[in-house]
Amino acid sequence: MAAAAEDHSLSTPLLSSDQPQPHVIVTVQDGPDLPQPEADPRPQFQPGDENRRNPYAFIGAHDEFEVPGSSTIDPFRNHTPSVQGLYECLKILICLPIALLRLVLFGLSLTVGYLITRLALCGWKDRQNPMPKWRCRLMWVTRFCGRAILFSFGYKALVRVKLPTFLKCVLVEGETYIDVVTVSIPFNYHWIKRKGKPAPREIAPIVVSNHVSYIDPIFFFYELFPTIVSADTHDSMPFVGTIIRAMQVIYVDRFSKSSRKHAVNEIKGTTSNGRVLLSFQIGAFIPGYPVQPVAVRYPYVHFDQSWGNITLAMLMFRMFTQFHNFMEVEYLPLVYPNENRKENAVHFSQRTGCAIASALNVAQTAHSYGDFMLLAKAAESKQENPSLYMVELGWVQSSLHLSVVEAVEFLEIFLSMNPDPSGRVEFRDFLRALRLKPCGLSEKVFDFIDVQKMGKITFKQFLLGSAHILKQPLFRRACDVAFGECAISGNDHILKQELQDAVSLSIPSLNTEEIQGLFSLFDVDNDDRISRDDFISCLRRHPLLIALFAPKLLHRGSSIADQNLVEEVL
């Protein structure tokens, strides 16, 4: 998603009069002065037209949309979520007394760090400017508490202890000189292995890293004390929320476009299992400063330390009951924005991602935080294989401008269709969720989504097909015109009989139960009438249903029979 990309939102206005002529112009009035197209002299979507297979051509949608192959990688799966093997059982049993001591150290460090941070924040109201120096000095105590927390989880590092100074006598050319010497003895606890050094902040003020565990931010808090980007929900977390505020965090509501735009330095997505590199949010790359990439690894044999499909309590317990845990941090060469040509943030982020992926020797994917939300929703609904519902949402968001909230809502609809264990939905269940009945139009709608022509659809097909309809510049205009054509009573709302009259052009012979189901779907606020907001909200949630109103829009003698408007809609 380029920073300077065109706005293809649903509010994009229709083509202005100075734009080139549409590729397809259909006239709906008879008369010798109105020439008809040679290929198909009839208006599209007239009642009884069974030859056209694309029910969305009238808003400019292509016959087929792109559905990339699904990845078999699950970037969020922890590979040892439960205790496995005799060795692990014995190790946990032996380490239980150590785990209690570590828990005490963890609690004490967190408490001290919290109290010192509260003291540093006391009376400080100016959150827009850097924290005064005396407050920063207090935060050094909290930083060392963070190092103690790492120690409590079994992470140790190379420590040099300075012994007291002593006098050394040196004889030089018959003269005796006294030299003061300080001795440093290295204690090689090297379970946090560092490679390279971070560049000075004035050279590379932005640090970008892969995110594997909750240990990552604790390490960077101690090592760099950066200003971080965090989800706004973290502010309310006990103890941790206070410390995050002291770091002058940039809060981001992941689901708010205005919040993401305000926090242009957004960096993190979510944790992965370290076997792939997730797509980066582009906020960190928009300013165009040099970036310090960092590769973080957690080598293991028996216990995977990644925070994926494992609860926080279980992950902490397993870490407390290890003899020690390993972590490697590699500061990579800086990645500079290209100066010899204009480079967008997307390309800059991709070059940075390639550098980190190459250092980690892993593949890059287009998975994002949204995929984790989809995975969690599928797991919550007790799906047999929740990973089937990940779609590499990073690509979907950048290509189709679909938000995470919209993707999750589409998943809720798809799950209501009762997918089978392979994650596919049959025709009859598809119709049931959309309150449709078997007919020529509903078959065309299903066939439009079923790009592989297998008689079943996947969530990825349903999501991309729906998003393909939503992104059409004429979709919102078609919704507005359809509402006006249906609300013929002039009361700015649609009654049940009016909806039935409009839909009967597409689906004839609807019985009372069927029209009631469709009316309930559109009556979002359940007030027995469909307002304009209800109508558009329903079609945004179920964009495939816009095909129901195509015959009404193009029906001869309707109020949109004005030549210019018909050409605009077609």
Coordinates of C-alpha atoms in Angstrom, one line a residue, residues 2-560:
A2 CA 1.9 3.0 -1.2
A3 CA 1.8 6.2 0.7
A4 CA 0.8 8.1 -2.5
A5 CA -1.6 5.5 -3.8
E6 CA -4.9 6.7 -5.3
D7 CA -7.9 6.8 -3.1
H8 CA -10.1 4.0 -4.2
S9 CA -12.4 4.2 -1.2
L10 CA -16.1 3.7 -1.5
S11 CA -16.6 7.5 -1.2
T12 CA -14.6 8.1 -4.4
P13 CA -16.9 10.1 -6.7
L14 CA -18.0 8.9 -10.1
L15 CA -16.3 9.7 -13.3
S16 CA -16.4 13.4 -14.1
S17 CA -17.5 14.8 -17.4
D18 CA -13.9 15.4 -18.5
Q19 CA -13.0 11.7 -18.2
P20 CA -12.8 9.5 -21.3
Q21 CA -15.9 7.7 -22.4
P22 CA -16.8 4.4 -20.7
H23 CA -15.8 1.3 -22.6
V24 CA -19.4 0.0 -22.6
I25 CA -22.4 2.3 -23.2
V26 CA -25.8 0.8 -23.0
T27 CA -29.0 2.7 -24.0
V28 CA -32.3 1.7 -22.6
Q29 CA -34.7 3.8 -24.7
D30 CA -36.1 2.9 -28.1
G31 CA -35.9 5.3 -31.0
P32 CA -34.2 5.6 -34.3
D33 CA -31.8 8.3 -33.0
L34 CA -30.3 6.0 -30.3
P35 CA -27.8 3.6 -31.8
Q36 CA -27.5 0.2 -30.2
P37 CA -24.2 -1.7 -29.6
E38 CA -23.7 -4.4 -32.2
A39 CA -22.4 -7.1 -29.9
D40 CA -25.4 -7.2 -27.6
P41 CA -28.4 -5.0 -28.5
R42 CA -30.2 -5.7 -25.3
P43 CA -29.6 -3.9 -22.0
Q44 CA -27.6 -5.9 -19.5
F45 CA -29.5 -7.7 -16.7
Q46 CA -32.9 -7.4 -18.2
P47 CA -35.3 -10.0 -16.7
G48 CA -34.9 -13.4 -18.3
D49 CA -31.4 -12.8 -19.5
E50 CA -29.7 -16.1 -18.7
N51 CA -26.7 -15.8 -20.9
R52 CA -24.6 -13.4 -18.9
R53 CA -22.5 -15.1 -16.3
N54 CA -21.1 -12.1 -14.5
P55 CA -23.8 -10.5 -12.3
Y56 CA -21.6 -7.6 -11.4
A57 CA -20.6 -6.3 -14.8
F58 CA -22.9 -3.3 -14.3
I59 CA -20.6 -1.8 -11.7
G60 CA -17.5 -2.5 -13.7
A61 CA -16.3 -5.7 -12.0
H62 CA -14.4 -8.1 -14.2
D63 CA -15.5 -11.6 -14.9
E64 CA -12.6 -13.0 -12.8
F65 CA -10.7 -11.7 -9.9
E66 CA -7.2 -12.7 -8.7
V67 CA -7.1 -15.4 -6.0
P68 CA -3.4 -16.2 -5.2
G69 CA -2.6 -19.7 -4.1
S70 CA -2.9 -20.2 -0.3
S71 CA 0.2 -20.6 1.7
T72 CA 0.7 -23.7 3.7
I73 CA 2.8 -21.8 6.3
D74 CA 1.3 -21.1 9.7
P75 CA 3.5 -18.3 11.0
F76 CA 1.8 -18.2 14.4
R77 CA 2.1 -21.9 15.4
N78 CA 4.2 -22.7 18.5
H79 CA 5.8 -26.0 17.8
T80 CA 5.9 -27.2 21.4
P81 CA 2.7 -25.9 23.0
S82 CA 2.5 -28.8 25.4
V83 CA 5.1 -30.7 27.5
Q84 CA 6.5 -33.5 25.3
G85 CA 8.9 -36.3 26.3
L86 CA 10.4 -37.7 29.4
Y87 CA 13.3 -35.3 29.4
E88 CA 11.0 -32.2 29.5
C89 CA 8.9 -33.7 32.3
L90 CA 12.0 -34.5 34.4
K91 CA 13.5 -31.1 33.7
I92 CA 10.3 -29.3 34.7
L93 CA 10.1 -31.3 37.9
I94 CA 13.8 -30.5 38.8
C95 CA 13.3 -26.8 37.9
L96 CA 10.2 -26.2 40.0
P97 CA 12.1 -24.9 43.0
I98 CA 14.1 -22.7 40.7
A99 CA 10.9 -21.5 39.0
L100 CA 9.6 -20.3 42.4
L101 CA 12.7 -18.2 42.9
R102 CA 12.5 -16.9 39.4
L103 CA 8.8 -16.0 40.0
V104 CA 9.8 -14.0 43.1
L105 CA 12.5 -12.2 41.2
F106 CA 10.1 -11.4 38.4
G107 CA 7.5 -10.1 40.7
L108 CA 10.0 -8.0 42.7
S109 CA 11.6 -6.6 39.6
L110 CA 8.2 -5.7 38.1
T111 CA 7.0 -4.1 41.3
V112 CA 10.2 -2.0 41.8
G113 CA 10.1 -0.9 38.1
Y114 CA 6.5 0.0 38.4
L115 CA 7.0 2.1 41.5
I116 CA 10.0 4.0 40.1
T117 CA 8.1 4.6 36.9
R118 CA 5.1 6.0 38.7
L119 CA 7.6 8.3 40.5
A120 CA 9.1 9.4 37.2
L121 CA 5.7 10.2 35.8
C122 CA 4.4 12.0 38.9
G123 CA 3.3 15.5 37.9
W124 CA 4.5 15.2 34.3
K125 CA 1.8 16.5 32.0
D126 CA 3.7 17.5 28.9
R127 CA 3.7 14.2 27.0
Q128 CA 4.5 15.8 23.6
N129 CA 8.1 16.8 24.5
P130 CA 11.0 14.6 25.7
M131 CA 11.1 13.6 29.3
P132 CA 13.3 15.8 31.5
K133 CA 16.7 14.4 32.3
W134 CA 16.0 13.8 36.0
R135 CA 13.0 11.7 35.1
C136 CA 15.1 9.8 32.6
R137 CA 17.7 9.1 35.2
L138 CA 15.0 7.5 37.4
M139 CA 13.9 5.3 34.4
W140 CA 17.4 3.8 34.5
V141 CA 16.3 1.9 37.6
T142 CA 13.3 0.6 35.6
R143 CA 15.7 -0.4 32.8
F144 CA 17.8 -2.5 35.1
C145 CA 14.6 -4.0 36.5
G146 CA 13.9 -5.1 32.9
R147 CA 17.3 -6.7 32.8
A148 CA 16.4 -8.6 36.0
I149 CA 13.2 -9.8 34.4
L150 CA 15.2 -11.2 31.5
F151 CA 17.4 -12.9 34.1
S152 CA 14.4 -14.4 35.8
F153 CA 13.3 -16.0 32.6
G154 CA 16.7 -17.6 32.2
Y155 CA 18.3 -15.1 29.8
K156 CA 21.8 -14.1 30.8
A157 CA 24.5 -12.0 29.1
L158 CA 28.2 -11.3 29.0
V159 CA 28.8 -9.3 32.2
R160 CA 32.1 -7.6 33.1
V161 CA 32.6 -6.9 36.8
K162 CA 35.0 -4.2 37.7
L163 CA 37.1 -5.1 40.8
P164 CA 38.5 -2.5 43.1
T165 CA 41.6 -0.6 41.9
F166 CA 45.0 -1.4 43.2
L167 CA 48.5 0.0 42.8
K168 CA 51.1 -1.6 40.4
C169 CA 54.7 -0.7 40.6
V170 CA 56.6 -0.3 37.3
L171 CA 60.4 0.1 37.1
V172 CA 61.3 2.2 34.1
E173 CA 65.0 3.1 33.5
G174 CA 65.8 2.9 37.2
E175 CA 62.8 5.0 38.2
T176 CA 59.8 3.6 40.0
Y177 CA 56.4 4.7 38.8
I178 CA 53.0 3.9 40.4
D179 CA 50.2 3.0 38.0
V180 CA 46.6 2.7 39.0
V181 CA 45.0 -0.4 37.4
T182 CA 41.3 -1.4 37.2
V183 CA 40.8 -5.1 36.4
S184 CA 37.7 -6.4 34.5
I185 CA 36.9 -10.1 34.8
P186 CA 34.4 -11.4 32.2
F187 CA 31.7 -13.8 33.4
N188 CA 30.7 -15.6 30.2
Y189 CA 27.0 -16.1 30.6
H190 CA 26.4 -15.8 26.9
W191 CA 22.8 -16.9 26.6
I192 CA 21.9 -13.6 25.1
K193 CA 24.3 -13.4 22.2
R194 CA 24.8 -10.0 20.5
K195 CA 26.3 -9.5 17.1
G196 CA 27.1 -6.1 15.8
K197 CA 26.2 -2.8 17.4
P198 CA 23.3 -0.4 17.0
A199 CA 24.0 2.8 15.0
P200 CA 23.8 6.1 16.9
R201 CA 20.3 7.5 17.1
E202 CA 21.3 10.6 15.2
I203 CA 22.2 8.4 12.2
A204 CA 19.4 5.8 12.3
P205 CA 16.6 6.9 14.6
I206 CA 14.3 4.1 13.6
V207 CA 14.8 0.4 14.6
V208 CA 12.9 -2.3 12.8
S209 CA 12.9 -5.9 14.1
N210 CA 11.1 -9.2 13.7
H211 CA 8.8 -9.9 16.6
V212 CA 8.8 -13.4 18.1
S213 CA 8.1 -13.2 21.8
Y214 CA 7.2 -10.8 24.5
I215 CA 10.8 -11.0 25.5
D216 CA 11.8 -8.8 22.4
P217 CA 10.3 -5.6 23.8
I218 CA 11.8 -6.2 27.3
F219 CA 15.3 -6.7 25.7
F220 CA 15.0 -3.5 23.6
F221 CA 13.6 -1.6 26.5
Y222 CA 16.8 -2.4 28.5
E223 CA 19.2 -2.2 25.5
L224 CA 17.9 0.9 23.7
F225 CA 15.1 2.5 25.7
P226 CA 13.3 3.4 22.5
T227 CA 10.0 5.2 21.9
I228 CA 7.9 2.3 20.7
V229 CA 4.7 1.9 18.8
S230 CA 2.0 0.0 20.7
A231 CA -1.6 -1.0 20.3
D232 CA -3.8 1.4 22.4
T233 CA -5.2 -1.6 24.3
H234 CA -1.8 -2.1 26.0
D235 CA -2.2 1.2 27.9
S236 CA -4.7 -0.5 30.3
M237 CA -2.5 -3.4 31.1
P238 CA -1.6 -3.5 34.8
F239 CA 2.0 -2.5 35.6
V240 CA 3.1 -2.8 32.0
G241 CA 0.8 0.0 30.8
T242 CA 2.5 2.5 33.2
I243 CA 6.0 1.6 32.0
I244 CA 4.8 1.9 28.3
R245 CA 3.5 5.4 29.0
A246 CA 6.9 6.4 30.5
M247 CA 8.5 5.3 27.2
Q248 CA 6.4 8.0 25.5
V249 CA 4.8 5.4 23.4
I250 CA 3.0 6.2 20.1
Y251 CA -0.4 4.5 20.5
V252 CA -2.1 3.0 17.5
D253 CA -5.7 1.8 17.1
R254 CA -5.1 -1.1 14.7
F255 CA -8.6 -0.7 13.3
S256 CA -8.7 3.0 12.9
K257 CA -7.4 4.6 9.7
S258 CA -7.1 8.0 11.3
S259 CA -5.2 6.6 14.3
R260 CA -2.8 4.8 11.9
K261 CA -2.3 8.0 9.9
H262 CA -1.6 9.9 13.1
A263 CA 0.9 7.4 14.3
V264 CA 3.0 7.5 11.1
N265 CA 5.9 5.7 12.9
E266 CA 3.9 2.5 13.3
I267 CA 6.4 -0.4 13.2
K268 CA 5.2 -3.6 14.7
G269 CA 2.6 -6.0 13.5
T270 CA 2.3 -9.1 15.8
T271 CA 4.5 -12.0 16.9
S272 CA 5.4 -14.9 14.6
N273 CA 7.1 -18.2 15.4
G274 CA 10.4 -16.9 13.9
R275 CA 10.3 -19.3 11.0
V276 CA 9.0 -16.7 8.6
L277 CA 9.1 -12.9 8.4
L278 CA 5.7 -11.2 8.5
S279 CA 5.0 -8.1 6.4
F280 CA 5.9 -4.8 8.0
Q281 CA 3.6 -1.9 8.4
I282 CA 4.9 0.9 6.3
G283 CA 4.6 3.7 8.9
A284 CA 8.2 3.4 10.0
F285 CA 9.4 3.9 6.4
I286 CA 7.3 6.9 5.4
P287 CA 9.7 9.5 7.0
G288 CA 12.5 8.3 4.8
Y289 CA 15.2 8.1 7.6
P290 CA 17.9 5.4 7.6
V291 CA 16.6 2.3 9.3
Q292 CA 18.5 0.0 11.7
P293 CA 17.3 -3.6 11.0
V294 CA 17.6 -6.1 13.8
A295 CA 17.3 -9.9 13.5
V296 CA 16.1 -11.7 16.7
R297 CA 16.4 -15.5 17.1
Y298 CA 15.5 -17.9 19.8
P299 CA 17.5 -21.1 19.2
Y300 CA 16.0 -24.1 21.0
V301 CA 16.0 -27.9 21.1
H302 CA 13.1 -28.9 23.3
F303 CA 11.0 -25.8 23.9
D304 CA 9.8 -23.2 21.3
Q305 CA 9.7 -19.8 23.0
S306 CA 7.6 -18.1 20.4
W307 CA 4.3 -16.6 21.4
G308 CA 1.8 -18.1 19.0
N309 CA -1.0 -20.5 19.7
I310 CA 0.0 -20.8 23.4
T311 CA -1.4 -18.9 26.4
L312 CA 0.8 -16.4 28.2
A313 CA 0.5 -18.3 31.4
M314 CA 1.7 -21.5 29.9
L315 CA 4.5 -19.8 28.0
M316 CA 5.8 -18.1 31.2
F317 CA 5.6 -21.4 33.1
R318 CA 7.6 -23.2 30.5
M319 CA 10.2 -20.5 30.4
F320 CA 10.5 -20.5 34.2
T321 CA 11.1 -24.2 34.2
Q322 CA 14.0 -24.3 31.7
F323 CA 17.6 -24.4 32.8
H324 CA 18.2 -21.4 30.6
N325 CA 16.7 -19.9 27.4
F326 CA 18.7 -18.7 24.5
M327 CA 18.4 -15.5 22.5
E328 CA 20.4 -14.0 19.7
V329 CA 20.3 -10.4 18.6
E330 CA 22.0 -9.3 15.4
Y331 CA 22.3 -5.6 14.4
L332 CA 22.4 -5.6 10.7
P333 CA 23.9 -3.0 8.3
L334 CA 21.8 0.1 8.0
V335 CA 19.2 0.3 5.2
Y336 CA 19.2 3.7 3.6
P337 CA 16.4 5.1 1.4
N338 CA 17.4 5.5 -2.2
E339 CA 18.5 9.0 -3.0
N340 CA 19.0 8.6 -6.7
R341 CA 15.3 8.0 -7.3
K342 CA 12.0 8.5 -5.7
E343 CA 11.2 5.5 -3.5
N344 CA 7.9 4.8 -1.9
A345 CA 7.5 3.4 1.7
V346 CA 6.4 0.0 0.4
H347 CA 9.6 -0.6 -1.6
F348 CA 11.7 0.7 1.3
S349 CA 10.0 -1.7 3.8
Q350 CA 10.5 -4.6 1.3
R351 CA 14.2 -3.9 1.1
T352 CA 14.4 -3.8 4.9
G353 CA 12.4 -7.0 5.2
C354 CA 14.7 -8.8 2.7
A355 CA 17.7 -7.8 4.7
I356 CA 16.2 -9.3 7.9
A357 CA 14.8 -12.4 6.2
S358 CA 18.2 -13.0 4.6
A359 CA 20.0 -12.8 8.0
L360 CA 17.4 -15.1 9.5
N361 CA 17.4 -17.4 6.5
V362 CA 13.6 -17.5 6.5
A363 CA 10.9 -16.8 3.9
Q364 CA 8.9 -13.6 3.8
T365 CA 5.1 -13.8 3.7
A366 CA 2.3 -11.3 3.4
H367 CA 0.8 -12.4 6.7
S368 CA 0.0 -9.6 9.1
Y369 CA -1.7 -8.9 12.4
G370 CA -5.0 -9.3 10.7
D371 CA -4.3 -13.0 9.9
F372 CA -3.8 -13.6 13.6
M373 CA -7.2 -12.1 14.2
L374 CA -8.7 -14.4 11.6
L375 CA -6.9 -17.4 13.1
A376 CA -8.3 -16.5 16.6
K377 CA -11.8 -16.0 15.2
A378 CA -11.7 -19.4 13.5
A379 CA -10.3 -21.1 16.6
E380 CA -13.0 -19.4 18.7
S381 CA -15.7 -20.9 16.5
K382 CA -14.2 -24.4 17.0
Q383 CA -13.0 -24.9 13.4
E384 CA -11.1 -28.1 12.9
N385 CA -8.2 -26.3 11.2
P386 CA -8.2 -22.6 12.0
S387 CA -5.1 -21.9 9.9
L388 CA -7.2 -22.5 6.7
Y389 CA -8.7 -19.1 7.3
M390 CA -5.5 -17.1 7.1
V391 CA -5.3 -15.2 3.7
E392 CA -2.0 -13.3 4.0
L393 CA -4.0 -10.2 4.8
G394 CA -1.1 -7.9 4.2
W395 CA -1.4 -8.4 0.5
V396 CA -5.2 -8.1 0.6
Q397 CA -5.0 -4.8 2.5
S398 CA -2.5 -3.2 0.2
S399 CA -4.2 -4.5 -3.0
L400 CA -7.9 -4.2 -2.2
H401 CA -7.8 -1.6 0.6
L402 CA -9.7 -3.9 3.0
S403 CA -9.5 -3.3 6.7
V404 CA -8.9 -5.9 9.4
V405 CA -12.4 -5.3 10.8
E406 CA -14.0 -5.9 7.5
A407 CA -12.0 -9.1 6.9
V408 CA -13.1 -10.4 10.3
E409 CA -16.8 -9.5 9.6
F410 CA -16.5 -11.4 6.3
L411 CA -15.1 -14.4 8.2
E412 CA -18.1 -14.3 10.6
I413 CA -20.4 -14.5 7.6
F414 CA -18.5 -17.3 6.1
L415 CA -18.4 -19.3 9.3
S416 CA -22.2 -19.0 9.5
M417 CA -22.3 -21.0 6.2
N418 CA -21.1 -24.1 8.1
P419 CA -17.8 -24.8 6.2
D420 CA -16.7 -28.4 6.1
P421 CA -13.4 -29.7 7.7
S422 CA -11.5 -28.6 4.6
G423 CA -12.8 -25.0 5.0
R424 CA -15.1 -25.1 2.0
V425 CA -18.8 -24.1 1.7
E426 CA -21.4 -25.7 -0.5
F427 CA -24.0 -23.9 -2.6
R428 CA -27.0 -24.5 -0.3
D429 CA -25.2 -23.2 2.8
F430 CA -24.0 -20.2 0.8
L431 CA -27.6 -19.3 -0.1
R432 CA -28.8 -19.8 3.4
A433 CA -26.4 -17.2 4.9
L434 CA -27.3 -14.6 2.2
R435 CA -31.1 -15.3 2.5
L436 CA -31.3 -16.3 -1.1
K437 CA -33.1 -19.2 -2.9
P438 CA -31.9 -21.4 -5.8
C439 CA -32.4 -19.5 -9.0
G440 CA -30.5 -18.3 -12.1
L441 CA -29.1 -15.2 -10.3
S442 CA -28.0 -17.0 -7.2
E443 CA -26.2 -19.6 -9.3
K444 CA -24.4 -16.8 -11.1
V445 CA -23.4 -15.1 -7.8
F446 CA -22.0 -18.4 -6.5
D447 CA -20.3 -19.2 -9.8
F448 CA -18.6 -15.7 -9.7
I449 CA -17.0 -16.6 -6.3
D450 CA -16.2 -20.2 -7.3
V451 CA -13.3 -19.2 -9.5
Q452 CA -11.9 -22.8 -9.4
K453 CA -15.3 -24.2 -10.5
M454 CA -15.3 -26.9 -7.9
G455 CA -18.8 -26.5 -6.6
K456 CA -17.5 -25.3 -3.3
I457 CA -15.9 -22.0 -2.2
T458 CA -13.1 -21.2 0.3
F459 CA -13.0 -18.3 2.6
K460 CA -10.2 -16.7 0.6
Q461 CA -12.4 -16.8 -2.5
F462 CA -15.3 -15.4 -0.6
L463 CA -13.2 -12.6 0.9
L464 CA -11.5 -11.6 -2.2
G465 CA -14.6 -11.8 -4.3
S466 CA -16.5 -9.6 -1.8
A467 CA -13.6 -7.1 -1.6
H468 CA -13.4 -7.0 -5.4
I469 CA -17.0 -5.8 -5.5
L470 CA -16.5 -3.4 -2.6
K471 CA -13.6 -1.7 -4.3
Q472 CA -15.4 -0.9 -7.5
P473 CA -15.7 2.9 -7.8
L474 CA -19.4 2.6 -8.8
F475 CA -20.4 0.3 -5.9
R476 CA -21.4 3.1 -3.5
R477 CA -23.2 5.0 -6.3
A478 CA -25.1 1.8 -7.3
C479 CA -26.2 1.4 -3.6
D480 CA -27.5 5.0 -3.4
V481 CA -29.4 4.7 -6.7
A482 CA -30.8 1.2 -5.8
F483 CA -32.2 2.7 -2.5
G484 CA -33.9 5.5 -4.3
E485 CA -35.4 3.1 -6.8
C486 CA -36.8 0.9 -4.0
A487 CA -38.1 3.6 -1.7
I488 CA -40.9 4.6 -4.0
S489 CA -43.2 5.7 -1.1
G490 CA -41.1 8.8 -0.6
N491 CA -40.6 8.3 3.1
D492 CA -36.9 7.8 2.9
H493 CA -37.2 4.2 3.9
I494 CA -38.0 0.9 2.3
L495 CA -41.0 -1.2 3.4
K496 CA -41.2 -4.9 3.1
Q497 CA -43.5 -4.9 0.1
E498 CA -41.2 -2.4 -1.7
L499 CA -38.2 -4.7 -1.2
Q500 CA -40.2 -7.6 -2.5
D501 CA -41.3 -5.7 -5.6
A502 CA -37.6 -4.7 -6.3
V503 CA -36.1 -8.1 -5.7
S504 CA -38.8 -10.0 -7.6
L505 CA -37.2 -8.7 -10.8
S506 CA -34.1 -10.8 -9.9
I507 CA -35.6 -13.6 -7.9
P508 CA -39.3 -14.3 -8.8
S509 CA -41.8 -16.1 -6.7
L510 CA -40.4 -15.3 -3.2
N511 CA -42.7 -16.7 -0.5
T512 CA -43.5 -14.8 2.7
E513 CA -40.8 -16.6 4.8
E514 CA -38.1 -15.9 2.1
I515 CA -38.9 -12.2 1.8
Q516 CA -39.0 -11.9 5.6
G517 CA -35.5 -13.4 5.9
L518 CA -34.2 -11.0 3.3
F519 CA -35.9 -8.0 4.8
S520 CA -34.5 -8.9 8.3
L521 CA -31.0 -9.0 6.8
F522 CA -31.4 -5.4 5.5
D523 CA -33.3 -4.1 8.5
V524 CA -30.1 -3.7 10.6
D525 CA -31.7 -1.8 13.5
N526 CA -34.8 -4.0 13.6
D527 CA -37.4 -1.2 13.4
D528 CA -39.5 -2.9 10.6
R529 CA -38.2 -0.6 7.9
I530 CA -35.0 -0.2 6.0
S531 CA -33.5 3.2 6.2
R532 CA -30.8 4.4 3.9
D533 CA -28.1 3.7 6.5
D534 CA -29.5 0.2 7.0
F535 CA -29.5 -0.4 3.3
I536 CA -26.0 0.7 2.6
S537 CA -24.6 -0.9 5.8
C538 CA -26.1 -4.2 4.8
L539 CA -24.7 -4.0 1.3
R540 CA -21.3 -3.1 2.6
R541 CA -21.4 -6.2 4.8
H542 CA -22.9 -8.3 2.1
P543 CA -21.7 -6.7 -1.2
L544 CA -22.6 -9.7 -3.2
L545 CA -26.3 -8.8 -2.7
I546 CA -25.9 -5.7 -4.9
A547 CA -26.6 -8.0 -7.8
L548 CA -30.2 -8.3 -6.6
F549 CA -30.9 -4.7 -7.7
A550 CA -29.2 -4.7 -11.1
P551 CA -32.5 -5.4 -13.0
K552 CA -34.2 -2.6 -11.0
L553 CA -31.4 -0.2 -11.9
L554 CA -31.5 -1.0 -15.6
H555 CA -35.3 -1.6 -15.9
R556 CA -36.8 0.4 -18.7
G557 CA -38.7 3.4 -17.6
S558 CA -37.0 3.7 -14.2
S559 CA -35.9 7.1 -12.8
I560 CA -32.3 6.4 -13.8

